[in-house]
Coordinates of C-alpha atoms in Angstrom, one line a residue:
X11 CA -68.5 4.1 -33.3
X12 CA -66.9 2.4 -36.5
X13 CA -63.9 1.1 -34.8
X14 CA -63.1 -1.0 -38.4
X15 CA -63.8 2.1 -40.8
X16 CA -61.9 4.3 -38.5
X17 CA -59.1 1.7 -38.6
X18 CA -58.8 1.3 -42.5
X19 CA -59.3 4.9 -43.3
X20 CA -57.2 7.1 -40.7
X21 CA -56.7 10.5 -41.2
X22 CA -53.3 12.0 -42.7
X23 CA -52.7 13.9 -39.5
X24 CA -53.3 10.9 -37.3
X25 CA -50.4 9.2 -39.3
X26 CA -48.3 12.0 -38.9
X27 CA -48.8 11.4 -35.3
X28 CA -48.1 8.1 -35.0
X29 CA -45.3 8.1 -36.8
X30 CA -43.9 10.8 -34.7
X31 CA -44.5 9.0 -31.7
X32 CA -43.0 6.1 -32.5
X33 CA -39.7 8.0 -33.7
X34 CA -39.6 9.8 -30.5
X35 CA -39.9 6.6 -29.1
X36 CA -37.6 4.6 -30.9
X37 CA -35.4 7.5 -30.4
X38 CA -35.8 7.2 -26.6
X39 CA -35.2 3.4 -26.7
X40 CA -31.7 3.6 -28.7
X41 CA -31.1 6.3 -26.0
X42 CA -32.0 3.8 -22.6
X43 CA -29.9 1.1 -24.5
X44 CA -27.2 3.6 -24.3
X45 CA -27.4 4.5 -20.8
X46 CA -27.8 0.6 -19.7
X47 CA -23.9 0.5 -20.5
X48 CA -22.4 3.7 -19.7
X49 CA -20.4 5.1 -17.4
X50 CA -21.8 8.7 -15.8
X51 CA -19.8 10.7 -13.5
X52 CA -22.8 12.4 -11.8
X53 CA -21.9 15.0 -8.9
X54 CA -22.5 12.5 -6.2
X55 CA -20.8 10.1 -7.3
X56 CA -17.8 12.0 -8.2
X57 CA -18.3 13.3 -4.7
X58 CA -18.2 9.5 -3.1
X59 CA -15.0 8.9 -5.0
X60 CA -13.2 11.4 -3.0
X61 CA -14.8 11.0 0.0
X62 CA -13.6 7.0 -0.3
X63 CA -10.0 8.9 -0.8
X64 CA -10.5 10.9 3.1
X65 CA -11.4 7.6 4.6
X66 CA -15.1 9.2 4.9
X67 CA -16.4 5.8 4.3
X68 CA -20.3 6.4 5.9
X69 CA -20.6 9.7 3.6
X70 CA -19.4 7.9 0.2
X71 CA -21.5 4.9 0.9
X72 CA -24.8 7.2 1.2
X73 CA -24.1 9.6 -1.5
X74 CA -23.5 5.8 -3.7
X75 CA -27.0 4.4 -2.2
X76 CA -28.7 7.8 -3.2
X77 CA -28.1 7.1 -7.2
X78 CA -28.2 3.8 -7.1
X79 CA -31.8 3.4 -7.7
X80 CA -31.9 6.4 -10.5
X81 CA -28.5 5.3 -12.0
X82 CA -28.9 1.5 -12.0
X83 CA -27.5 1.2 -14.7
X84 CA -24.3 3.0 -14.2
X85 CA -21.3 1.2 -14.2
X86 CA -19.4 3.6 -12.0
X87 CA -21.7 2.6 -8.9
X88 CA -20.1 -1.4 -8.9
X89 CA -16.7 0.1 -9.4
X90 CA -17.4 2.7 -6.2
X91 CA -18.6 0.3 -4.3
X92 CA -15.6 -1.9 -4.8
X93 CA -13.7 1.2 -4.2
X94 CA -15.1 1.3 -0.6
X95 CA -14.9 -2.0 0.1
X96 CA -11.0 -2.2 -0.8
X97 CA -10.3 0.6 1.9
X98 CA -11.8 -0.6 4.4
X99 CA -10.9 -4.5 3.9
X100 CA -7.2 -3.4 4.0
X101 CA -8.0 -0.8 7.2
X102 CA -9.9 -3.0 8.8
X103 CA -8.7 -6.5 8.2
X104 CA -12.5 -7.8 9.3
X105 CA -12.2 -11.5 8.1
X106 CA -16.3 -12.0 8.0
X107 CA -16.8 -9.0 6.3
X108 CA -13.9 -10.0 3.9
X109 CA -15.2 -13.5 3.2
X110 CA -19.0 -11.7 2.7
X111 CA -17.9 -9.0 0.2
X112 CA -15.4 -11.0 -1.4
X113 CA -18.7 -12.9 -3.2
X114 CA -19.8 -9.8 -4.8
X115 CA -16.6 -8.9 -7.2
X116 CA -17.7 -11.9 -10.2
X117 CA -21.4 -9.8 -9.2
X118 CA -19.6 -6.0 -9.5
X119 CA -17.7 -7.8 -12.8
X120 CA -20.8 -9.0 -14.6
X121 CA -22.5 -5.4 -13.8
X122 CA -19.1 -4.0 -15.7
X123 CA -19.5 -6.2 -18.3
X124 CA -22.7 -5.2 -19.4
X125 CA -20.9 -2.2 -20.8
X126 CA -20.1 -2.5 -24.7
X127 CA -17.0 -3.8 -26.3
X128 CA -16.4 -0.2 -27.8
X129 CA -16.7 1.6 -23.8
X130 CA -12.8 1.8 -22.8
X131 CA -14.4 2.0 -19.3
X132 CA -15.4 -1.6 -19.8
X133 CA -11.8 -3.4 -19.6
X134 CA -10.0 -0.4 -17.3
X135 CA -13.2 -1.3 -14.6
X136 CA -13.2 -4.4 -14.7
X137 CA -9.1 -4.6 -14.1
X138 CA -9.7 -2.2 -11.3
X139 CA -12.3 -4.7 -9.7
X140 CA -9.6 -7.0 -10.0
X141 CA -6.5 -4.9 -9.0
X142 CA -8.6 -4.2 -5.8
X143 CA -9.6 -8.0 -5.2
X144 CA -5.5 -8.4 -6.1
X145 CA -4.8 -6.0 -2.5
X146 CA -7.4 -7.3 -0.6
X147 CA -6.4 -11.5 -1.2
X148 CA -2.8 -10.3 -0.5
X149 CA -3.6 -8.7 2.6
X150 CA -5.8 -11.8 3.9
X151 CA -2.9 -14.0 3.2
X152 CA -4.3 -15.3 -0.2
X153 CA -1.1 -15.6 -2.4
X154 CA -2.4 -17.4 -5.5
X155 CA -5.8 -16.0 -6.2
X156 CA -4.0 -12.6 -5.1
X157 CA -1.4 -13.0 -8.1
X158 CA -3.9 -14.3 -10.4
X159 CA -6.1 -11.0 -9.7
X160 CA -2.9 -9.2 -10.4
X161 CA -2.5 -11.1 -14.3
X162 CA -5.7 -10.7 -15.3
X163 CA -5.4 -6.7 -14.5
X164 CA -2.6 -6.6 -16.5
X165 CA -3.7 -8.4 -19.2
X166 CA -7.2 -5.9 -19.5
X167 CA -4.8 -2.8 -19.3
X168 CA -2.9 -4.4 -22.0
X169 CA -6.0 -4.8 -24.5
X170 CA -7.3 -1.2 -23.3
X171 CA -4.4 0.4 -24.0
X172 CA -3.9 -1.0 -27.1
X173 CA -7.6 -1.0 -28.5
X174 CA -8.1 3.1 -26.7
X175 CA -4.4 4.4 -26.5
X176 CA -5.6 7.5 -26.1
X177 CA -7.5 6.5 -23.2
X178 CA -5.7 7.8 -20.5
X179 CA -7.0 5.9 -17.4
X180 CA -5.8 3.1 -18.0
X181 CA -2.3 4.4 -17.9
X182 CA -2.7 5.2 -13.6
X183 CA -3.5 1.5 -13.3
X184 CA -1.0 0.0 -16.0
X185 CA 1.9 2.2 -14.7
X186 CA 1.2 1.0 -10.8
X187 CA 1.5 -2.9 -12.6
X188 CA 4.7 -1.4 -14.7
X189 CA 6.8 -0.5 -12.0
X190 CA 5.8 -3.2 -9.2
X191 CA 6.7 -6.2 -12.4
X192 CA 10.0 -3.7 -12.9
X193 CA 10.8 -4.3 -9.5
X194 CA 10.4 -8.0 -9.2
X195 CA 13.8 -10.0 -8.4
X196 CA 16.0 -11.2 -10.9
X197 CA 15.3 -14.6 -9.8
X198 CA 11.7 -14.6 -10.1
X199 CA 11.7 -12.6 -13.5
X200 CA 10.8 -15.7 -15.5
X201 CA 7.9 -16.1 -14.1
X202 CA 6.7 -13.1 -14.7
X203 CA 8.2 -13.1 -18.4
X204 CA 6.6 -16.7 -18.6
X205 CA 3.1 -15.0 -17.9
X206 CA 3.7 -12.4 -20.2
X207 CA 4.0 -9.7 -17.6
X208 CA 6.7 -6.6 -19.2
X209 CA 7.9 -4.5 -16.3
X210 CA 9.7 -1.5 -16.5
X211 CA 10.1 1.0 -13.9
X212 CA 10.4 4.5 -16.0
X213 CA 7.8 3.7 -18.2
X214 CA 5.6 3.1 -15.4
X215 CA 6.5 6.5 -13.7
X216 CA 6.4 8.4 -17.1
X217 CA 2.6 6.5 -17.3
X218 CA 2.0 7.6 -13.8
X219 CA 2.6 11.1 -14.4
X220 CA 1.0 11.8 -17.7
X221 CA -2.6 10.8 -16.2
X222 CA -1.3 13.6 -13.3
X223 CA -0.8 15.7 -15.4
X224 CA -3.9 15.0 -18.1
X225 CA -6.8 13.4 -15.9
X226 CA -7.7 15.6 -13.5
X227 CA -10.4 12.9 -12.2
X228 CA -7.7 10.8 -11.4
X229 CA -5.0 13.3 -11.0
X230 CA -4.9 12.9 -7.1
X231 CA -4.8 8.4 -6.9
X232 CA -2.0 8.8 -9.4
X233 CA 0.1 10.7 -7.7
X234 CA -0.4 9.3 -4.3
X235 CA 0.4 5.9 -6.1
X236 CA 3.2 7.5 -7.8
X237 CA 4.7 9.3 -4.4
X238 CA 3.8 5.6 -2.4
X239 CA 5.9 3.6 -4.7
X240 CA 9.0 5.7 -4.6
X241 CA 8.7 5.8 -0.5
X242 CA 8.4 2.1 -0.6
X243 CA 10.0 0.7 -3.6
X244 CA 12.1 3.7 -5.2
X245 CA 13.4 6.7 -3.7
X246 CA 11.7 10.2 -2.9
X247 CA 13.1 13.5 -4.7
X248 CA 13.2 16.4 -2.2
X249 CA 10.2 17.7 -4.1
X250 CA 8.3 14.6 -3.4
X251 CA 8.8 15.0 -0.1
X252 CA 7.8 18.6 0.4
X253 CA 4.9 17.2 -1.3
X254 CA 4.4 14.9 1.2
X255 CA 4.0 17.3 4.1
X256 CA 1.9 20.1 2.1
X257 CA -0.6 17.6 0.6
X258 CA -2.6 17.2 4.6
X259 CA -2.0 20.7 5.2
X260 CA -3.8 21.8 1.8
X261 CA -6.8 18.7 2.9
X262 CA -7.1 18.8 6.8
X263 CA -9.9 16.7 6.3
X264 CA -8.2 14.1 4.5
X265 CA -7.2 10.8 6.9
X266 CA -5.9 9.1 4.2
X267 CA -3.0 11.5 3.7
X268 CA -2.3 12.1 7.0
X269 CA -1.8 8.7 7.4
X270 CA 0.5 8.2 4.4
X271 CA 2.6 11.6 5.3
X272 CA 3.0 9.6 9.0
X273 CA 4.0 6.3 7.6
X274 CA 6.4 7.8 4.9
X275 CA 8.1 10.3 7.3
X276 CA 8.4 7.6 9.9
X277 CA 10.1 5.1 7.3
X278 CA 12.4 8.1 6.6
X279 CA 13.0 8.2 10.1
X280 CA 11.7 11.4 10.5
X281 CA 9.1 10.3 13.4
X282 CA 9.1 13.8 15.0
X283 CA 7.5 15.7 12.3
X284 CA 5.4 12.0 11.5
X285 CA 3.7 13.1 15.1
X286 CA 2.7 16.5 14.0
X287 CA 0.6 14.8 11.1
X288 CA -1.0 11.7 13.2
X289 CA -2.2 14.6 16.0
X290 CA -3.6 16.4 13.4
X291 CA -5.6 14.0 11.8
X292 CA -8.9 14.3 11.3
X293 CA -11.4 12.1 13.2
X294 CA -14.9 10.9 15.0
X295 CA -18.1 8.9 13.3
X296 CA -17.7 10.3 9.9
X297 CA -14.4 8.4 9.4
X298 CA -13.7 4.8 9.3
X299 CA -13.0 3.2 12.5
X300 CA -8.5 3.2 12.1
X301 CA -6.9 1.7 15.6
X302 CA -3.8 0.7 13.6
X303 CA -3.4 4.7 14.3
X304 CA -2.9 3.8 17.8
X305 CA 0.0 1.1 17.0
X306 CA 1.8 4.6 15.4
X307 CA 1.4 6.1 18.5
X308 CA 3.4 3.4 20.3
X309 CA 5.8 3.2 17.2
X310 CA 6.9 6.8 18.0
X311 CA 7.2 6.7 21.4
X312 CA 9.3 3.6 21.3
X313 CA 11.8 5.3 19.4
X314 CA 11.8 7.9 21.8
X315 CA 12.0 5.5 24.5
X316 CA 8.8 7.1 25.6
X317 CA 8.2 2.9 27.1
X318 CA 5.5 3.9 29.3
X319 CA 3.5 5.5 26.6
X320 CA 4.3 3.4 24.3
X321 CA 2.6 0.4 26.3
X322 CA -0.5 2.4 26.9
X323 CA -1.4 2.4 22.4
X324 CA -0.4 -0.3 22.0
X325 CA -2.5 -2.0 24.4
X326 CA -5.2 0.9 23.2
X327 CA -4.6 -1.0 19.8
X328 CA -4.8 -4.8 20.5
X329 CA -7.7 -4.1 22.5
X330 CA -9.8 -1.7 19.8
X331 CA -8.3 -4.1 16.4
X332 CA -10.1 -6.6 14.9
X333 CA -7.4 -7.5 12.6
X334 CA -4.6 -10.2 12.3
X335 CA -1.7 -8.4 11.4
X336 CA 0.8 -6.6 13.7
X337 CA -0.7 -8.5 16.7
X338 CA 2.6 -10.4 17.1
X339 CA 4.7 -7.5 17.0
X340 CA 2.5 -5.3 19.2
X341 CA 3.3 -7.8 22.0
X342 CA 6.9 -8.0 21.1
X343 CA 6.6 -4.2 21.6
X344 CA 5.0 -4.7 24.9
X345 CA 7.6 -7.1 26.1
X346 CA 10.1 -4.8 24.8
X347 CA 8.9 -1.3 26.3
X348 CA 9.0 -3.6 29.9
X349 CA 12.0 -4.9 28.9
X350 CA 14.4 -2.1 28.0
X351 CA 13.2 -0.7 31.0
X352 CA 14.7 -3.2 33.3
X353 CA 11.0 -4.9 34.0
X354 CA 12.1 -8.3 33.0
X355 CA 9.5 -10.1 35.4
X356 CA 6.7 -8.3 33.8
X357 CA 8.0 -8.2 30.6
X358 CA 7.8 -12.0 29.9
X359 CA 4.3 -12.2 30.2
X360 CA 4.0 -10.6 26.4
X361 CA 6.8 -12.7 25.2
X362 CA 4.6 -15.7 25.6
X363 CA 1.8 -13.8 24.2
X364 CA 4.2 -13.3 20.7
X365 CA 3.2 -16.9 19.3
X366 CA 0.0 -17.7 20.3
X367 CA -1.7 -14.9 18.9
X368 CA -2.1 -12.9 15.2
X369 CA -0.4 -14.3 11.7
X370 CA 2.6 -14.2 10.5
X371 CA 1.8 -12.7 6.9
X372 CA 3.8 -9.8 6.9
X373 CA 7.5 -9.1 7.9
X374 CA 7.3 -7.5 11.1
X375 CA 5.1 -10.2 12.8
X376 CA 7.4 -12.9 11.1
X377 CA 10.5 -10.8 12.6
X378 CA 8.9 -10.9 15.9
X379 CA 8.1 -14.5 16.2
X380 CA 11.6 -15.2 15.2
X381 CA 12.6 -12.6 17.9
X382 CA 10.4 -14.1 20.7
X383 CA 11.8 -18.0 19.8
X384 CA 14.5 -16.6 20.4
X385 CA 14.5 -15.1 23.9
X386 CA 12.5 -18.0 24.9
X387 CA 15.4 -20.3 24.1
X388 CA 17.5 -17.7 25.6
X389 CA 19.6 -16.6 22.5
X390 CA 18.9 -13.2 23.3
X391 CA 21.1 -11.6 25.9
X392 CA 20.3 -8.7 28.0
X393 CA 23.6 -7.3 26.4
X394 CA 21.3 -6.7 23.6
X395 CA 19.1 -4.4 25.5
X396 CA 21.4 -1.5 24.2
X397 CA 21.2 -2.8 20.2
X398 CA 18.2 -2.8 20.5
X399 CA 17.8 1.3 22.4
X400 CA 19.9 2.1 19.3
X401 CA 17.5 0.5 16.7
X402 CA 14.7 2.4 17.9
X403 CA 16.2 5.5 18.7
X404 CA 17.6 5.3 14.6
X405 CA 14.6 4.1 13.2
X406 CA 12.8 7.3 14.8
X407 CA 15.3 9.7 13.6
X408 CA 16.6 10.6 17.3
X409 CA 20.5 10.2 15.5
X410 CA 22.2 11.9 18.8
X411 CA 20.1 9.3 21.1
X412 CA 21.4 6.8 18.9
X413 CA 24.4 7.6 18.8
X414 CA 25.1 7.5 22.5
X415 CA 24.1 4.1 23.3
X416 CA 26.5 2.9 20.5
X417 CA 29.3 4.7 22.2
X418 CA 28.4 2.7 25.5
X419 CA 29.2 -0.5 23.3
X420 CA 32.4 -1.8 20.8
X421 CA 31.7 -5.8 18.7
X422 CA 33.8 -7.3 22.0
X423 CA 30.9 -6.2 23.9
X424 CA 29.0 -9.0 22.3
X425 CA 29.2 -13.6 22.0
X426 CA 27.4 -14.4 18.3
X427 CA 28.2 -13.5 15.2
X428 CA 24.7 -12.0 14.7
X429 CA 25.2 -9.7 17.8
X430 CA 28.4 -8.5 16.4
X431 CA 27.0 -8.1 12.7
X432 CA 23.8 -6.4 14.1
X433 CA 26.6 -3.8 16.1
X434 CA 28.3 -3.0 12.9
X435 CA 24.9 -2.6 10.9
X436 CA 23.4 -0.5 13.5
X437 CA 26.8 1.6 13.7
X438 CA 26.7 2.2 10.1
X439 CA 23.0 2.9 9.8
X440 CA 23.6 5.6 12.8
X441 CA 26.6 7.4 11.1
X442 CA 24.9 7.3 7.5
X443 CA 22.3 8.8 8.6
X444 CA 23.6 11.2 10.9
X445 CA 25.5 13.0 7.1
X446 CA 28.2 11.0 7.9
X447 CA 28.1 8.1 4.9
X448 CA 32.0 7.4 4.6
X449 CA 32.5 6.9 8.0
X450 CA 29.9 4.0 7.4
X451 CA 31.4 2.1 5.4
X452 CA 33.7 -0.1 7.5
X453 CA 30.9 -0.9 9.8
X454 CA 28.9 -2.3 7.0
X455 CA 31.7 -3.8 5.0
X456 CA 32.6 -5.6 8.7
X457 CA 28.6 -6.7 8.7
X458 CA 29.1 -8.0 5.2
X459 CA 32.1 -9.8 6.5
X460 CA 30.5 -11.5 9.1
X461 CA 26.6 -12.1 7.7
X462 CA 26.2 -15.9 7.3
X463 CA 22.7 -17.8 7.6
X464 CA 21.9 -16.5 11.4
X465 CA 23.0 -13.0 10.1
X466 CA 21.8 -12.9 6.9
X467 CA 19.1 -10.0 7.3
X468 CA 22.0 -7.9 8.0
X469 CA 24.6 -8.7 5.7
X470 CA 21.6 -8.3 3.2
X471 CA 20.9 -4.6 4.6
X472 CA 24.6 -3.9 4.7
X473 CA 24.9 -4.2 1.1
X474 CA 22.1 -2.3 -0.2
X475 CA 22.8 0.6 2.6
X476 CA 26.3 0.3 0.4
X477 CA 24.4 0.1 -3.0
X478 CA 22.7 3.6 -2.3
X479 CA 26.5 5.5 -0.8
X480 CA 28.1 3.8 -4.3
X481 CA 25.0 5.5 -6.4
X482 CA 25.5 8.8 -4.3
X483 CA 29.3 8.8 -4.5
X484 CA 28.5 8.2 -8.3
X485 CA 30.2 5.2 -8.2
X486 CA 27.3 3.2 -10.5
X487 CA 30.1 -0.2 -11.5
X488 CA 30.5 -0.3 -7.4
X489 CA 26.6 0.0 -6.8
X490 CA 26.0 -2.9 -8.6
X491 CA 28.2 -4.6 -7.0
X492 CA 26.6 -3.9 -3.9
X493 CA 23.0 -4.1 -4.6
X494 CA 23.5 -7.8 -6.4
X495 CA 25.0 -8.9 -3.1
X496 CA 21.8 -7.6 -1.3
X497 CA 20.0 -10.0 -3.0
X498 CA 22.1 -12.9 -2.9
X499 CA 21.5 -13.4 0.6
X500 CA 18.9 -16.1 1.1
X501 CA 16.0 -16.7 3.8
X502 CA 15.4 -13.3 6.1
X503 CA 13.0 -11.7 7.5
X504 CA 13.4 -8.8 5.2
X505 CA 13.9 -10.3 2.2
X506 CA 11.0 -9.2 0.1
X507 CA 11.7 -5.9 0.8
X508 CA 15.7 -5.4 0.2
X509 CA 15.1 -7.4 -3.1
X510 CA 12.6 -5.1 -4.2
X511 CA 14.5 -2.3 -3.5
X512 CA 17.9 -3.3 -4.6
X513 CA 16.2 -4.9 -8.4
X514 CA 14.6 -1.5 -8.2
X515 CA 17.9 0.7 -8.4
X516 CA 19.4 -2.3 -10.3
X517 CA 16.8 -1.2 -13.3
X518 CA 17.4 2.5 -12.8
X519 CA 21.3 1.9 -13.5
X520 CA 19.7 -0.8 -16.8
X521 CA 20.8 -3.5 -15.2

């Protein structure tokens, strides 16, 4: 065969031929350039993103690892696996694991990155890498690489939104960062304004709700964002929280929103119906291991002075957690089941157990080291046995239980000025809640009266209990008032908290 003749004199058709091939393959090139930066929403993976959302951990991470070797090059496989990772760092609170997965986010970044400068998935991804590294670091007690997660979020959602602002993703994200900077104390603002960080808390909301409304996809992490931060930092509508009970009804499979419709109903004090919704939740291998359900279990039966019960989770709980957080308080809670119920001998055992074991990251386990110093040094009376009956009973939503241990008691039944503030707080609180708000009111006006430094906590609480009875008596000058005094009060346990809350309805009335 002429290999050189048939070389310099091909046929037309053989031309043709080539020519086509090489088109078709050209064309197929451009084509695998495209897919090596793009974002593809297959079945399973859409599957695996609500799967992440029911706490079904094991199920997500195999429906993930069945694409990931046909869709390697699929940006939305880095972001799900971040995904998983966030839920259940912040379940879980495993430090090893944290300190392993914590290497792979620049990894999951770079992956992101590969995705063109024209992809609006490329920015929103790569601030939702970082949003999730921002929970994570605060939860594990990082503070500064936590906020610095939290800027550079902000600052992607910024360029997205203003290079795709029709790109409606990046609005759940942005809105979440909108109304948390709205919320920040005055006396932090400049920082944030220094950073370049614009909060405002309507915008946020109105952000929030246009992706539930427009984004299907994301329609469900919106508004469980959306209903979180009014539970925790706003206030819920009645809708929201009819909401709040249908949502686990509507997904019995869903742990994640049986465990936010506990939480939120026992923060309204409304632990009675919060027990329907932790017995009904859904469990066994194909959920993440979630002890910290246990610690609810003794929460509820505290308040119901249930003490017996109550011991049993939480000891079911210290002994099943791995984490750091609420170790401190479980063992106050320990001492304190024994110890409201007249077992002072046995109940001192736990009280030594309050400071040499857990973190103090988080308000309750600072409150309870402050609590067990305390009793220790023997500041804490036995008088305060029935204060303290009364807190639970209140926090629980058991008003009538409540309300009789107060009657046992008048402020000459107690020494410090803290004991006698902490009556008139707790008398309030107990009357407000019972439908009774006016009849509050000198109870927390005496707390504010008598909150110094040892008291502040509750001169702080008075005022922003007094804040939301000005807003509901329409009283808005007077609520102001009230809610700036809230936040005057320097160096408590709950500080963070009543701040957020009172700059919260501070912005709402354009303060």
């Amino acid at each position: 065969m002429n290999w050189k003749s048939n070389w310099h004199h091909p046929k037309p058709g053989f031309l043709r031929s080539a020519m086509l091939v090489m088109l078709l393959l050209f064309t197929f090139l451009v084509r695998a350039e495209d897919l090596q930066y793009d974002v593809i929403f297959t079945p399973k993976l859409q599957k695996a993103y609500f799967e992440i959302q029911k706490l079904r951990l094991p199920s997500a991470r195999a429906l993930i690892d069945a694409e990931r070797t046909s869709e390697k090059t699929n940006a939305f496989i880095p972001y799900l696996d971040n995904y998983a990772d966030l839920h259940y760092l912040l379940i879980s609170e495993d430090k090893k694991a944290y300190k392993e997965l914590s290497q792979q986010e620049n990894l999951r970044l770079e992956a992101i990155g590969k995705l063109p400068d024209g992809s609006p998935y490329k920015r929103f991804l790569q601030a939702e890498i970082r949003m999730h590294w921002a929970f994570a670091k605060l939860k594990f007690g990082n503070e500064i690489s936590g906020s610095w997660e939290i800027i550079k979020a902000y600052k992607l959602l910024e360029e997205n939104k203003k290079l795709f602002p029709d790109f409606l993703p990046t609005l759940k994200s942005l809105g979440l960062l909108h109304v948390l900077i709205g919320s920040i104390p005055e006396n932090y603002g400049w920082v944030a304004k220094m950073l370049g960080l614009k909060g405002n808390i309507q915008t946020g909301i109105s952000e929030l709700r246009k992706v539930e409304k427009e984004m299907p996809f994301f329609r469900q992490e919106a508004e469980l964002i959306d209903l979180l931060l009014h539970a925790y930092t706003l206030q819920l509508s009645p809708a929201q929280q009819s909401r709040i009970r249908e949502w686990p009804k509507q997904q019995p499979d869903n742990l994640l929103l049986h465990f936010f419709a506990t939480t939120i109903l026992m923060k309204e004090g409304r632990s009675e119906e919060a027990a329907y919704y932790l017995a009904e939740a859904p469990a066994g291998p194909a959920y993440i291991s979630f002890p910290f359900l246990d610690y609810l279990k003794g929460e509820i039966n505290l308040q119901k002075g249930n003490y017996e019960q109550a011991t049993d989770h939480y000891a079911v709980f210290l002994k099943t957690y791995t984490g750091f957080n609420y170790i401190k308080d479980s063992n106050l809670k320990r001492f304190m089941c024994l110890w409201l119920n007249d077992q002072d001998r046995e109940a001192n055992v736990f009280i030594q157990k309050v400071k040499g074991s857990g973190s103090t990251i988080i308000e309750a386990d600072q409150l309870a080291e402050r609590i067990a110093a305390e009793f220790i040094s023997g500041k804490i009376s036995p008088t305060q046995k029935i204060l303290y009956k009364a807190r639970y009973a209140t926090d629980g939503g058991y008003l009538k239980t409540a309300a009789a241990f107060m009657e046992t008691v008048t402020e000459k039944s107690f020494i410090s000025t803290e004991e006698k503030a902490e009556f008139n707080y707790r008398k309030g609180r107990t009357l407000q809640k019972s439908g009774q708000p006016s009849l509050s009111i000198p109870y927390y006006n005496r707390a504010l009266t008598l909150a110094k430094t040892e008291a502040a906590g509750f001169g702080a609480a008075s005022a922003l209990q007094l804040g939301y009875i000005s807003l509901e008596k329409n009283d808005k000058p007077g609520a102001v008032v009230y809610f700036k005094k809230a936040m005057s009060f320097k160096k408590h346990e709950y500080k963070n908290s009543i701040d957020n809350k009172a700059r919260a309805a501070l912005t709402t009335l354009g303060q």
